[in-house]
Amino acid sequence: LLANADSRDGVVAQIVGAIESQGFYEIAQIKLSTKATVFHDTSIYEYFLMTNEKGDVVGDTQGGALKSFDLKDTPYFKSAIAGDVVLGETAISDATGEPYVVIAAPMKSADRILGVYVLGWKLGVLNSKIGSLQFGQKGYAIVADTDGRLLVHPVKEDLLGRLQDKISGIEVVADQMTGLSHGIETYPSSSGDQLIAFGPVTQAPWS
């Protein structure tokens, strides 16, 4: 959705068109403050913003609250301005205390990259989709980043907790998971040995 934002949302398409034809980056905040986009859905997204080629925020869905930000030195901006779609850092919302993940993608015209889209995607949405999966009678899915923080877990209160702290016995495979290896292993728990299959997530530093 983010990589093709201008073809998925009419308001974003108008913004990109004005920037491409006139270099009018100021239109981004005008439109995002007065028109609704798919990215204004606060049940899914923490924020949506657009930058220019230098990394300056030119518009956001927070009424311009993020326009003072300069993102040029962030790893996700550097990757996106080079043409990649990237899942970046995880963070905690100052407003709600809920975790979200930063996603960035290039804002493209027909022949060049005009800037970057950045989206804060609430992990609660991801958790409700993946965390509810069951395997057999008691199996479940988890997702962790390379720091060992849980991004998906059936127990909401355990989100962003460390693997080793929240899942007893998993220490024996935690390094393999955070190292983004593939494998099938067993680990001990109070209810007996547990089988775990793991592997890296495509386009994200997650396991």
Short mmCIF file of C-alpha atoms in Angstrom, two decimals, residues 125-201:
data_model
loop_
_atom_site.label_atom_id
_atom_site.label_comp_id
_atom_site.label_asym_id
_atom_site.label_seq_id
_atom_site.Cartn_x
_atom_site.Cartn_y
_atom_site.Cartn_z
CA VAL A 125 -3.09 -4.44 13.99
CA LEU A 126 -0.28 -6.83 13.08
CA ASN A 127 -0.67 -8.62 16.39
CA SER A 128 -4.41 -9.13 15.93
CA LYS A 129 -3.82 -10.74 12.52
CA ILE A 130 -0.81 -12.94 13.27
CA GLY A 131 -1.04 -13.30 17.04
CA SER A 132 -4.44 -14.98 16.73
CA LEU A 133 -3.08 -17.82 14.56
CA GLN A 134 -3.09 -21.24 16.18
CA PHE A 135 -1.07 -24.31 15.27
CA GLY A 136 -2.43 -27.55 16.63
CA GLN A 137 -4.03 -27.30 20.07
CA LYS A 138 -1.58 -24.98 21.79
CA GLY A 139 0.81 -23.62 19.15
CA TYR A 140 0.98 -19.92 18.31
CA ALA A 141 2.97 -17.45 16.22
CA ILE A 142 5.41 -14.83 17.43
CA VAL A 143 7.53 -12.21 15.65
CA ALA A 144 10.71 -10.71 17.10
CA ASP A 145 13.21 -8.16 15.81
CA THR A 146 17.00 -8.50 15.80
CA ASP A 147 17.16 -7.01 19.30
CA GLY A 148 14.95 -9.83 20.56
CA ARG A 149 11.91 -7.61 21.14
CA LEU A 150 8.53 -9.26 20.62
CA LEU A 151 6.51 -7.53 17.91
CA VAL A 152 3.78 -10.18 17.79
CA HIS A 153 2.67 -12.31 20.74
CA PRO A 154 -0.75 -13.65 21.86
CA VAL A 155 -0.35 -11.82 25.18
CA LYS A 156 -0.61 -8.12 24.33
CA GLU A 157 1.17 -7.08 27.52
CA ASP A 158 4.29 -8.93 26.33
CA LEU A 159 4.70 -6.80 23.19
CA LEU A 160 8.18 -5.25 22.97
CA GLY A 161 9.34 -7.42 25.84
CA ARG A 162 12.47 -9.48 25.24
CA LEU A 163 12.14 -13.05 23.98
CA GLN A 164 14.28 -14.44 26.78
CA ASP A 165 12.24 -12.65 29.44
CA LYS A 166 8.77 -13.51 28.17
CA ILE A 167 9.19 -17.09 26.90
CA SER A 168 10.86 -19.37 29.42
CA GLY A 169 13.48 -21.69 27.96
CA ILE A 170 13.70 -20.03 24.56
CA GLU A 171 17.20 -18.76 25.34
CA VAL A 172 18.65 -21.83 23.59
CA VAL A 173 17.35 -20.65 20.20
CA ALA A 174 17.01 -16.89 20.74
CA ASP A 175 20.41 -16.10 19.21
CA GLN A 176 19.52 -18.03 16.07
CA MET A 177 16.22 -16.19 15.78
CA THR A 178 17.68 -12.71 16.28
CA GLY A 179 20.45 -13.65 13.86
CA LEU A 180 17.71 -14.26 11.25
CA SER A 181 18.59 -17.90 10.73
CA HIS A 182 16.26 -20.67 9.54
CA GLY A 183 15.71 -23.68 11.75
CA ILE A 184 13.55 -26.15 13.63
CA GLU A 185 14.58 -26.72 17.23
CA THR A 186 13.23 -27.72 20.61
CA TYR A 187 13.49 -25.79 23.83
CA PRO A 188 12.58 -26.75 27.39
CA SER A 189 9.59 -25.33 29.22
CA SER A 190 7.70 -26.05 32.43
CA SER A 191 5.17 -28.11 30.42
CA GLY A 192 7.79 -30.13 28.55
CA ASP A 193 9.91 -29.68 25.45
CA GLN A 194 8.47 -27.29 22.87
CA LEU A 195 9.03 -27.45 19.10
CA ILE A 196 9.76 -24.15 17.35
CA ALA A 197 10.23 -23.43 13.65
CA PHE A 198 11.69 -20.05 12.73
CA GLY A 199 13.01 -18.02 9.81
CA PRO A 200 13.50 -14.42 8.66
CA VAL A 201 10.65 -12.21 7.44
#
